[in-house]
Tab-separated table of C-alpha atoms and ligand atoms in Angstrom:
chain	number	residue	atom	x	y	z
T	1	MET	CA	-15.297	-7.789	-13.405
T	2	LYS	CA	-13.674	-4.773	-11.846
T	3	VAL	CA	-12.557	-5.471	-8.310
T	4	VAL	CA	-10.339	-3.642	-5.852
T	5	CYS	CA	-8.186	-5.394	-3.244
T	6	TYR	CA	-6.945	-2.905	-0.665
T	7	GLY	CA	-5.663	-2.502	2.887
T	8	LEU	CA	-8.059	-1.844	5.780
T	9	GLN	CA	-5.344	-0.820	8.239
T	10	TRP	CA	-2.073	1.147	8.206
T	11	GLY	CA	-0.571	-0.822	5.326
T	12	ASP	CA	1.337	-4.104	5.190
T	13	GLU	CA	-1.815	-6.188	5.614
T	14	GLY	CA	-0.537	-8.724	3.082
T	15	LYS	CA	-2.307	-7.132	0.077
T	16	GLY	CA	0.508	-8.057	-2.289
T	17	LYS	CA	0.310	-11.763	-1.474
T	18	VAL	CA	-3.495	-11.776	-1.633
T	19	THR	CA	-3.565	-9.765	-4.884
T	20	THR	CA	-1.080	-12.195	-6.423
T	21	TYR	CA	-3.264	-15.127	-5.417
T	22	LEU	CA	-6.424	-13.526	-6.838
T	23	SER	CA	-4.712	-12.193	-9.983
T	24	LYS	CA	-4.897	-15.445	-11.953
T	25	ASP	CA	-8.587	-14.739	-12.637
T	26	TYR	CA	-7.937	-11.250	-14.034
T	27	ASP	CA	-6.438	-9.804	-17.211
T	28	TYR	CA	-4.739	-6.907	-15.456
T	29	VAL	CA	-3.618	-5.946	-11.979
T	30	VAL	CA	-3.828	-2.138	-11.835
T	31	ARG	CA	-1.806	0.034	-9.486
T	32	TYR	CA	-3.750	3.274	-8.969
T	33	GLY	CA	-1.804	5.208	-6.356
T	34	GLY	CA	1.300	5.494	-4.244
T	35	GLY	CA	4.789	4.860	-5.475
T	36	SER	CA	7.844	2.988	-4.315
T	37	ASN	CA	6.828	3.603	-0.696
T	38	ALA	CA	4.762	0.440	-1.179
T	39	GLY	CA	6.497	-2.810	-0.325
T	40	HIS	CA	4.497	-5.895	-1.218
T	41	THR	CA	6.304	-9.118	-0.380
T	42	VAL	CA	5.197	-12.147	-2.325
T	43	GLU	CA	6.590	-15.578	-1.487
T	44	TYR	CA	6.295	-18.096	-4.271
T	45	GLY	CA	8.073	-20.847	-2.375
T	46	GLU	CA	11.185	-21.218	-4.504
T	47	PHE	CA	11.712	-17.464	-4.584
T	48	LYS	CA	10.387	-14.258	-3.103
T	49	LEU	CA	9.560	-10.924	-4.757
T	50	VAL	CA	9.240	-7.517	-3.152
T	51	HIS	CA	7.086	-5.338	-5.375
T	52	HIS	CA	7.501	-1.601	-4.992
T	53	LEU	CA	6.088	-0.533	-8.351
T	54	VAL	CA	5.515	-3.604	-10.486
T	55	PRO	CA	1.880	-4.595	-9.868
T	56	SER	CA	1.458	-7.834	-7.898
T	57	PHE	CA	0.318	-10.096	-10.715
T	58	ASP	CA	1.240	-13.755	-10.507
T	59	ILE	CA	4.319	-13.876	-12.707
T	60	ARG	CA	3.710	-17.560	-13.521
T	61	THR	CA	0.445	-16.698	-15.317
T	62	ASN	CA	-0.445	-14.405	-18.235
T	63	THR	CA	-1.931	-11.622	-16.140
T	64	LYS	CA	-0.556	-8.175	-17.015
T	65	GLY	CA	0.118	-5.092	-14.948
T	66	TYR	CA	-0.949	-1.492	-15.571
T	67	ILE	CA	0.507	1.418	-13.641
T	68	ALA	CA	-2.042	4.200	-13.895
T	69	ASN	CA	-1.456	7.958	-13.719
T	70	GLY	CA	-2.254	8.184	-10.010
T	71	VAL	CA	1.053	6.466	-9.266
T	72	VAL	CA	4.280	8.438	-8.876
T	73	VAL	CA	6.996	6.523	-10.665
T	74	ASP	CA	10.592	6.203	-9.573
T	75	MET	CA	12.003	4.994	-12.889
T	76	ASN	CA	15.134	3.569	-11.335
T	77	VAL	CA	13.098	1.405	-8.935
T	78	ILE	CA	10.773	-0.020	-11.569
T	79	ASN	CA	13.592	-0.688	-14.034
T	80	GLU	CA	15.481	-2.556	-11.312
T	81	GLU	CA	12.403	-4.606	-10.423
T	82	ILE	CA	11.828	-5.594	-14.047
T	83	GLU	CA	15.544	-6.473	-14.377
T	84	GLU	CA	15.379	-8.599	-11.246
T	85	LEU	CA	12.420	-10.511	-12.686
T	86	LYS	CA	14.430	-11.136	-15.864
T	87	ARG	CA	17.390	-12.398	-13.814
T	88	ILE	CA	15.198	-15.041	-12.198
T	89	GLY	CA	13.756	-16.142	-15.529
T	90	PHE	CA	10.606	-14.045	-15.976
T	91	ASP	CA	10.630	-11.577	-18.844
T	92	VAL	CA	7.602	-9.406	-18.131
T	93	SER	CA	8.401	-6.707	-20.674
T	94	GLU	CA	5.292	-7.537	-22.739
T	95	ARG	CA	3.146	-7.558	-19.602
T	96	ILE	CA	3.711	-4.106	-18.146
T	97	LYS	CA	2.116	-0.847	-19.207
T	98	ILE	CA	2.548	2.554	-17.598
T	99	SER	CA	0.417	5.650	-18.149
T	100	ASN	CA	2.310	8.476	-19.816
T	101	LEU	CA	0.565	10.902	-17.446
T	102	ALA	CA	2.174	9.373	-14.353
T	103	HIS	CA	4.481	11.798	-12.571
T	104	VAL	CA	8.145	11.005	-12.113
T	105	VAL	CA	9.779	10.862	-8.688
T	106	LEU	CA	13.030	12.794	-9.048
T	107	PRO	CA	16.130	12.806	-6.829
T	108	VAL	CA	15.083	16.267	-5.545
T	109	HIS	CA	11.860	14.767	-4.210
T	110	LYS	CA	13.785	12.258	-2.119
T	111	MET	CA	16.143	14.987	-0.916
T	112	LEU	CA	13.220	17.194	0.085
T	113	ASP	CA	11.413	14.306	1.787
T	114	GLU	CA	14.520	13.712	3.908
T	115	LYS	CA	14.981	17.420	4.632
T	116	LEU	CA	11.347	18.061	5.593
T	117	GLU	CA	11.395	15.105	7.953
T	118	SER	CA	14.557	16.302	9.604
T	119	ILE	CA	13.261	19.901	10.003
T	120	LYS	CA	9.979	18.627	11.475
T	121	GLY	CA	11.964	16.994	14.305
T	122	ASN	CA	9.572	15.347	16.754
T	123	LYS	CA	6.670	16.191	14.435
T	124	ALA	CA	8.119	14.076	11.619
T	125	VAL	CA	5.698	11.691	9.902
T	126	GLY	CA	8.264	8.913	9.669
T	127	THR	CA	7.967	8.707	5.886
T	128	THR	CA	9.683	6.068	3.771
T	129	LYS	CA	11.843	8.898	2.314
T	130	ARG	CA	10.977	7.697	-1.175
T	131	GLY	CA	10.038	11.234	-2.249
T	132	ILE	CA	6.315	10.467	-2.345
T	133	GLY	CA	4.934	13.593	-0.624
T	134	PRO	CA	7.144	16.027	-2.577
T	135	ALA	CA	6.366	14.302	-5.909
T	136	TYR	CA	2.609	14.632	-5.309
T	137	ALA	CA	3.110	18.190	-4.045
T	138	ASP	CA	4.908	19.174	-7.263
T	139	LYS	CA	2.088	17.588	-9.251
T	140	VAL	CA	-0.339	19.882	-7.426
T	141	HIS	CA	2.016	22.856	-7.767
T	142	ARG	CA	1.901	22.105	-11.503
T	143	ILE	CA	5.646	21.912	-11.802
T	144	GLY	CA	5.974	18.115	-11.801
T	145	LEU	CA	7.574	16.135	-14.589
T	146	ARG	CA	5.387	13.480	-16.230
T	147	LEU	CA	6.611	10.536	-18.266
T	148	ILE	CA	5.075	12.146	-21.362
T	149	ASP	CA	7.282	15.203	-20.815
T	150	LEU	CA	10.376	13.063	-21.348
T	151	GLU	CA	9.410	12.363	-24.971
T	152	ASN	CA	10.870	15.721	-25.957
T	153	LYS	CA	14.347	15.876	-24.461
T	154	GLU	CA	14.882	19.601	-25.023
T	155	LEU	CA	11.641	20.570	-23.326
T	156	ALA	CA	12.279	18.066	-20.555
T	157	ILE	CA	15.697	19.596	-19.870
T	158	GLU	CA	14.056	23.031	-19.647
T	159	LYS	CA	11.572	21.696	-17.093
T	160	LEU	CA	14.277	19.977	-15.097
T	161	GLN	CA	16.385	23.127	-15.122
T	162	PHE	CA	13.462	25.137	-13.838
T	163	LEU	CA	12.859	22.588	-11.082
T	164	SER	CA	16.525	22.522	-10.183
T	165	GLU	CA	16.587	26.331	-9.797
T	166	LEU	CA	13.353	26.332	-7.859
T	167	TYR	CA	14.561	23.669	-5.432
T	168	LYS	CA	17.732	25.659	-4.904
T	169	LYS	CA	15.853	28.908	-4.234
T	170	LEU	CA	13.073	27.443	-2.128
T	171	TYR	CA	14.787	24.641	-0.285
T	172	SER	CA	18.566	25.127	-0.769
T	173	ILE	CA	18.664	21.739	-2.479
T	174	GLU	CA	21.249	21.332	-5.240
T	175	TRP	CA	20.704	18.863	-8.083
T	176	HIS	CA	21.998	19.079	-11.641
T	177	ASP	CA	22.634	15.536	-12.830
T	178	PHE	CA	19.806	15.046	-15.332
T	179	ASP	CA	21.588	12.325	-17.342
T	180	SER	CA	20.381	9.499	-15.130
T	181	ILE	CA	16.769	10.565	-15.777
T	182	PHE	CA	17.184	10.137	-19.523
T	183	GLU	CA	19.065	6.850	-19.082
T	184	GLU	CA	16.230	5.422	-17.004
T	185	TYR	CA	13.660	6.825	-19.436
T	186	GLU	CA	15.316	4.933	-22.328
T	187	LYS	CA	14.757	1.688	-20.394
T	188	ILE	CA	11.187	2.419	-19.336
T	189	LYS	CA	9.807	4.020	-22.484
T	190	LYS	CA	8.692	0.787	-24.166
T	191	TYR	CA	6.099	0.297	-21.415
T	192	ILE	CA	4.568	3.749	-21.669
T	193	VAL	CA	1.062	4.132	-23.085
T	194	SER	CA	-1.535	6.856	-23.355
T	195	PRO	CA	-4.422	6.277	-20.920
T	196	ILE	CA	-6.827	6.916	-23.787
T	197	ASP	CA	-5.176	4.314	-26.012
T	198	ILE	CA	-5.455	1.633	-23.365
T	199	LYS	CA	-8.902	2.664	-22.074
T	200	SER	CA	-11.010	0.486	-24.372
T	201	GLU	CA	-8.837	-2.569	-23.702
T	202	LEU	CA	-9.143	-1.989	-19.963
T	203	SER	CA	-12.883	-1.515	-20.187
T	204	LYS	CA	-13.225	-4.949	-21.851
T	205	SER	CA	-10.847	-6.604	-19.381
T	206	ASN	CA	-11.177	-8.097	-15.948
T	207	LEU	CA	-9.321	-5.687	-13.707
T	208	LEU	CA	-8.023	-6.219	-10.208
T	209	PHE	CA	-7.042	-2.890	-8.678
T	210	GLU	CA	-4.226	-3.266	-6.175
T	211	GLY	CA	-4.340	-0.867	-3.252
T	212	THR	CA	-1.196	0.463	-1.690
T	213	GLN	CA	-0.776	1.507	1.946
T	214	GLY	CA	-4.103	1.207	3.770
T	215	VAL	CA	-7.194	3.365	4.138
T	216	LEU	CA	-5.936	4.656	7.511
T	217	LEU	CA	-3.015	6.236	5.610
T	218	ASP	CA	-5.346	7.983	3.117
T	219	ILE	CA	-4.522	11.675	2.824
T	220	ASP	CA	-8.088	12.766	3.657
T	221	MET	CA	-9.672	9.932	5.601
T	222	GLY	CA	-6.571	8.613	7.372
T	223	SER	CA	-4.820	9.669	10.569
T	224	TYR	CA	-3.732	13.046	9.164
T	225	PRO	CA	-0.985	14.323	9.304
T	226	TYR	CA	0.450	10.834	9.823
T	227	VAL	CA	-0.594	9.650	6.379
T	228	THR	CA	0.836	9.248	2.912
T	229	GLY	CA	0.579	11.766	0.063
T	230	THR	CA	-2.456	10.503	-1.800
T	231	TYR	CA	-5.725	8.541	-1.862
T	232	CYS	CA	-5.066	5.002	-0.774
T	233	ASN	CA	-8.723	4.473	-0.042
T	234	VAL	CA	-10.664	2.736	-2.842
T	235	THR	CA	-11.752	6.226	-3.919
T	236	GLY	CA	-8.265	6.539	-5.444
T	237	THR	CA	-9.169	4.194	-8.288
T	238	GLU	CA	-10.931	6.898	-10.316
T	239	PRO	CA	-8.436	9.771	-9.983
T	240	GLY	CA	-5.773	7.083	-10.342
T	241	LEU	CA	-7.096	5.979	-13.730
T	242	GLY	CA	-8.165	9.463	-14.760
T	243	TYR	CA	-11.757	8.544	-15.572
T	244	PRO	CA	-14.778	6.934	-13.889
T	245	ILE	CA	-14.820	3.231	-13.227
T	246	LYS	CA	-17.617	1.127	-11.812
T	247	LEU	CA	-16.282	-1.312	-9.264
T	248	ASP	CA	-18.132	-4.617	-8.854
T	249	LYS	CA	-16.550	-5.478	-5.535
T	250	ARG	CA	-14.339	-3.987	-2.844
T	251	ILE	CA	-12.268	-6.572	-0.994
T	252	GLY	CA	-10.591	-5.270	2.150
T	253	VAL	CA	-7.535	-7.059	3.512
T	254	PHE	CA	-6.707	-6.948	7.212
T	255	LYS	CA	-4.265	-8.620	9.563
T	256	ALA	CA	-5.483	-10.603	12.571
T	257	TYR	CA	-3.530	-8.062	14.626
T	258	LEU	CA	-2.292	-4.581	13.749
T	259	THR	CA	0.957	-2.930	12.712
T	260	ARG	CA	2.084	0.507	11.753
T	261	VAL	CA	5.372	1.933	10.453
T	262	GLY	CA	6.228	5.547	11.139
T	263	GLU	CA	4.665	7.947	13.608
T	264	GLY	CA	1.059	8.584	14.576
T	265	PRO	CA	-1.524	7.319	17.041
T	266	PHE	CA	-1.956	3.583	17.618
T	267	PRO	CA	-4.411	2.904	20.483
T	268	THR	CA	-3.877	-0.885	20.714
T	269	GLU	CA	-0.087	-0.712	20.423
T	270	LEU	CA	1.967	-3.163	22.473
T	271	PHE	CA	5.349	-2.335	23.924
T	272	GLY	CA	8.334	-4.155	25.357
T	273	GLU	CA	8.480	-7.935	25.298
T	274	GLU	CA	4.888	-8.428	24.141
T	275	ALA	CA	5.481	-6.258	21.089
T	276	GLU	CA	8.794	-7.931	20.365
T	277	GLU	CA	7.210	-11.372	20.514
T	278	LEU	CA	4.588	-10.400	17.942
T	279	ARG	CA	7.126	-8.595	15.745
T	280	LYS	CA	9.378	-11.660	15.673
T	281	ALA	CA	6.543	-14.126	15.077
T	282	GLY	CA	5.085	-12.015	12.250
T	283	LYS	CA	8.496	-10.930	10.855
T	284	GLU	CA	7.225	-7.394	11.137
T	285	TYR	CA	10.005	-5.373	9.555
T	286	GLY	CA	9.290	-2.868	6.769
T	287	ALA	CA	9.641	-4.258	3.238
T	288	THR	CA	10.678	-0.820	1.956
T	289	THR	CA	12.786	0.598	4.775
T	290	GLY	CA	13.580	-2.412	6.983
T	291	ARG	CA	12.242	-0.485	10.012
T	292	PRO	CA	10.732	-2.578	12.820
T	293	ARG	CA	6.961	-2.252	12.535
T	294	ARG	CA	5.039	-1.139	15.607
T	295	CYS	CA	2.773	-4.019	16.656
T	296	GLY	CA	-0.464	-4.297	18.596
T	297	TRP	CA	-3.820	-6.055	18.864
T	298	LEU	CA	-6.581	-5.881	16.288
T	299	ASP	CA	-8.520	-2.637	16.789
T	300	LEU	CA	-12.197	-3.151	15.991
T	301	PRO	CA	-13.331	0.517	16.208
T	302	ILE	CA	-10.856	1.593	13.520
T	303	LEU	CA	-11.482	-1.519	11.467
T	304	LYS	CA	-15.182	-0.565	11.498
T	305	TYR	CA	-14.229	2.988	10.494
T	306	ALA	CA	-12.072	1.656	7.615
T	307	ILE	CA	-14.901	-0.601	6.441
T	308	GLU	CA	-17.350	2.311	6.577
T	309	ILE	CA	-15.226	4.794	4.612
T	310	SER	CA	-14.311	2.263	1.945
T	311	GLU	CA	-17.747	0.613	1.722
T	312	CYS	CA	-16.021	-2.710	2.023
T	313	ASP	CA	-18.035	-5.615	0.582
T	314	GLU	CA	-16.018	-8.519	1.908
T	315	MET	CA	-12.804	-9.143	3.766
T	316	ILE	CA	-9.727	-11.311	3.674
T	317	MET	CA	-7.908	-11.938	6.930
T	318	THR	CA	-4.155	-12.538	6.899
T	319	LYS	CA	-1.543	-13.647	9.406
T	320	ALA	CA	-3.798	-15.342	11.986
T	321	ASP	CA	-1.234	-18.181	11.802
T	322	VAL	CA	1.224	-15.791	13.468
T	323	LEU	CA	-0.952	-15.816	16.591
T	324	SER	CA	-1.147	-19.644	16.698
T	325	GLY	CA	0.301	-21.005	19.920
T	326	MET	CA	-0.396	-17.886	21.994
T	327	GLN	CA	-2.214	-18.501	25.294
T	328	LYS	CA	-4.518	-15.499	24.895
T	329	VAL	CA	-5.368	-13.265	21.954
T	330	LYS	CA	-6.958	-9.866	22.441
T	331	ILE	CA	-9.116	-7.591	20.323
T	332	GLY	CA	-9.704	-3.933	21.153
T	333	VAL	CA	-13.506	-3.710	20.935
T	334	ARG	CA	-14.496	-0.272	22.128
T	335	TYR	CA	-12.974	3.086	22.967
T	336	LYS	CA	-13.691	5.260	25.969
T	337	ILE	CA	-13.386	8.906	25.013
T	338	ASN	CA	-13.911	11.356	27.897
T	339	GLY	CA	-15.888	8.652	29.697
T	340	LYS	CA	-18.111	8.005	26.655
T	341	THR	CA	-18.176	4.587	24.981
T	342	VAL	CA	-17.445	4.678	21.251
T	343	GLU	CA	-17.921	1.645	18.967
T	344	MET	CA	-16.562	3.369	15.873
T	345	PRO	CA	-14.850	6.774	15.778
T	346	ASN	CA	-16.515	9.259	13.429
T	347	GLU	CA	-13.185	10.922	12.807
T	348	ILE	CA	-9.766	9.608	13.281
T	349	SER	CA	-8.163	12.526	15.145
T	350	VAL	CA	-9.717	11.167	18.370
T	351	LEU	CA	-7.272	8.257	18.305
T	352	GLU	CA	-4.651	10.296	20.153
T	353	ASP	CA	-6.672	10.194	23.312
T	354	VAL	CA	-8.668	7.021	23.772
T	355	GLU	CA	-8.804	4.271	26.328
T	356	VAL	CA	-9.308	0.845	24.770
T	357	GLU	CA	-11.555	-1.885	26.147
T	358	TYR	CA	-10.354	-5.355	25.200
T	359	ILE	CA	-11.951	-8.736	24.935
T	360	GLU	CA	-9.768	-11.764	25.440
T	361	PHE	CA	-9.976	-14.987	23.420
T	362	ASN	CA	-8.455	-18.322	24.313
T	363	GLY	CA	-5.547	-18.953	21.987
T	364	TRP	CA	-5.552	-21.538	19.216
T	365	LYS	CA	-3.032	-24.225	18.315
T	366	ASN	CA	-3.734	-23.981	14.604
T	367	LEU	CA	-6.328	-22.499	12.289
T	368	GLU	CA	-8.573	-25.568	12.477
T	369	ASP	CA	-8.944	-25.043	16.221
T	370	ASN	CA	-12.443	-24.159	17.425
T	371	ASN	CA	-11.040	-21.206	19.364
T	372	PHE	CA	-9.927	-19.675	16.087
T	373	GLN	CA	-13.388	-20.171	14.576
T	374	LYS	CA	-14.818	-18.182	17.497
T	375	PHE	CA	-12.342	-15.360	16.799
T	376	VAL	CA	-13.380	-15.279	13.113
T	377	GLU	CA	-17.102	-15.385	13.881
T	378	PHE	CA	-16.751	-12.578	16.404
T	379	ILE	CA	-15.079	-10.307	13.843
T	380	GLU	CA	-17.675	-11.148	11.193
T	381	SER	CA	-20.583	-10.480	13.506
T	382	GLU	CA	-19.104	-7.209	14.812
T	383	THR	CA	-18.253	-5.838	11.366
T	384	GLY	CA	-21.238	-7.252	9.500
T	385	ARG	CA	-18.868	-8.419	6.745
T	386	LYS	CA	-17.947	-11.915	5.593
T	387	ILE	CA	-14.353	-13.046	5.665
T	388	THR	CA	-14.199	-14.833	2.324
T	389	TYR	CA	-10.600	-16.039	2.414
T	390	LEU	CA	-8.147	-16.802	5.177
T	391	SER	CA	-4.498	-16.355	4.362
T	392	THR	CA	-2.699	-19.009	6.381
T	393	GLY	CA	0.961	-18.350	5.618
T	394	ALA	CA	3.295	-16.165	3.568
T	395	LYS	CA	3.244	-18.242	0.388
T	396	VAL	CA	0.841	-17.379	-2.437
T	397	SER	CA	-0.692	-20.847	-2.131
T	398	ASP	CA	-1.249	-20.519	1.634
T	399	ILE	CA	-4.859	-19.397	1.435
T	400	ILE	CA	-8.224	-21.015	2.145
T	401	LYS	CA	-11.594	-20.048	0.671
T	402	LYS	CA	-14.140	-19.972	3.466
C	1	LIG	P1	1.487	-5.513	1.857
C	1	LIG	O1	2.267	-4.258	1.826
C	1	LIG	O2	0.082	-5.324	2.324
C	1	LIG	O3	1.565	-6.300	0.587
C	1	LIG	O4	2.164	-6.432	2.998
C	1	LIG	P2	3.743	-6.668	3.196
C	1	LIG	O5	4.229	-7.537	2.100
C	1	LIG	O6	4.456	-5.396	3.428
C	1	LIG	O7	3.738	-7.417	4.596
C	1	LIG	C1	3.068	-8.617	4.784
C	1	LIG	C2	4.106	-9.702	5.145
C	1	LIG	O8	3.437	-10.830	5.664
C	1	LIG	C3	4.894	-10.204	3.951
C	1	LIG	O9	6.187	-10.556	4.380
C	1	LIG	C4	4.116	-11.429	3.495
C	1	LIG	O10	4.938	-12.401	2.872
C	1	LIG	C5	3.618	-11.947	4.815
C	1	LIG	N1	2.299	-12.605	4.779
C	1	LIG	C6	1.214	-12.298	4.022
C	1	LIG	N2	0.149	-13.057	4.384
C	1	LIG	C7	0.574	-13.835	5.394
C	1	LIG	C8	-0.076	-14.804	6.215
C	1	LIG	O11	-1.262	-15.104	6.110
C	1	LIG	N3	0.695	-15.404	7.188
C	1	LIG	C9	2.019	-15.113	7.361
C	1	LIG	N4	2.674	-15.725	8.321
C	1	LIG	N5	2.641	-14.187	6.606
C	1	LIG	C10	1.933	-13.559	5.644
C	2	LIG	P1	2.300	-0.888	1.647
C	2	LIG	O1	1.716	-0.675	0.282
C	2	LIG	C1	3.037	0.764	5.604
C	2	LIG	C2	3.729	5.069	5.851
C	2	LIG	C3	5.100	5.542	6.252
C	2	LIG	C4	4.732	6.823	6.975
C	2	LIG	C5	3.599	7.376	6.116
C	2	LIG	C6	4.028	8.382	5.076
C	2	LIG	O2	3.500	-1.763	1.657
C	2	LIG	O3	1.250	-1.289	2.614
C	2	LIG	P2	5.309	8.190	2.755
C	2	LIG	O4	6.687	7.681	2.437
C	2	LIG	O5	4.231	7.491	2.038
C	2	LIG	O6	5.203	9.680	2.644
C	2	LIG	O7	5.115	7.889	4.336
C	2	LIG	O8	3.029	6.252	5.471
C	2	LIG	N1	3.697	4.152	4.685
C	2	LIG	C7	3.469	2.839	4.770
C	2	LIG	N2	3.280	2.058	5.861
C	2	LIG	N3	2.955	0.232	4.362
C	2	LIG	C8	3.091	1.008	3.274
C	2	LIG	O9	2.855	0.570	2.034
C	2	LIG	C9	3.406	2.384	3.452
C	2	LIG	N4	3.632	3.406	2.614
C	2	LIG	C10	3.798	4.485	3.376
C	2	LIG	O10	5.734	4.617	7.101
C	2	LIG	O11	4.228	6.539	8.239
C	3	LIG	MG1	4.017	-3.462	2.652
């Protein structure tokens, strides 16, 4: 089985928790894109993990993690994460593999990310400042440093020197301390594999691809320019691995409401007290940056768009428990664009200028409440997709098969 579990919104749908739950039935959880901009919080009960680069496999099982070449790797972040796991009693060193073709996120990438954002002023994207855009840009400029390049220290130093000079000339960014790169490489190198060497093992294995961000942050199909630097749609699995892969199922994860971190349009956004209430109830603060997440109601037109562009087979809904106890729950069901009713936008740039029509549901006390069933059935009938699991709380075990 080759399955992908990915976000249908602007990230933070709870993919990490859901992936961890599903992972016990797979040999590998595969990260195919993004970098340490991802923040996947997984609550085990006794302890909590925040995955930035380590794939969200259940650490209590034997499932392994593979970081494919589509990911940009901040070596310091992944080494720290692996160390943290060791500190709490889980040595995963035999369970992690990283493609040697993955590009390295360097300190200059983070510096440039910060600088670009500051120069853009009120046009800033609101990035995580983890150097993601610049690392992917250097990959495309064909000046990036890959893990494989670090095998030969002399050649790697030449490449780093070139990059250092280029960053100085182009961006007035100074960086010369290469030692930390080699120190981190020494720690990470035991996990590094050639994608060809691991290909036959992966082809025989049950793989669960773990999406990062959400399809609305996809560089092509998302709310450009307020997107991340790569393909976080399910289409990213193939360039991420470096070769074709036939997926058996695409499982889209969405929240019962909607959040977004950073700038960009958000038609169903709430403000003031209403937003604060939702943010507090859902603990909606960024796992990577700690920023308060913007909060709003579920937006059906863009959920339909996300389902369409990812050819979603089935869905998992998270965080409906957060809405328990509210008097009324709303869903944005249609847009009005220049007086015309739109059920699903055919491109996402229209989001800047839409009027949303809402439908109001009576609130529910808990997830057994009939009012909640009506909410679920409405979403299923509108999207034409089954919700196969309901995540009912933050813990890995808080999930019900429907
Ligand atoms: P990801 O980036 O998609 O993995 O999501 P994040 O981890 O950034 O954000 C989701 C947050 O909601 C995390 O703190 C999870 O522990 C938490 N969470 C996930 N599913 C549920 C759920 O069904 N109910 C509640 N209350 N919290 C959840
Ligand atoms: P997970 O995997 C939510 C957002 C940033 C910003 C835009 C570009 O936890 O769902 P970047 O640093 O990638 O260049 O920022 O994308 N963003 C995320 N928002 N969840 C994420 O990941 C995100 N990763 C990036 O806030 O708006
Ligand atoms: Mg997250």
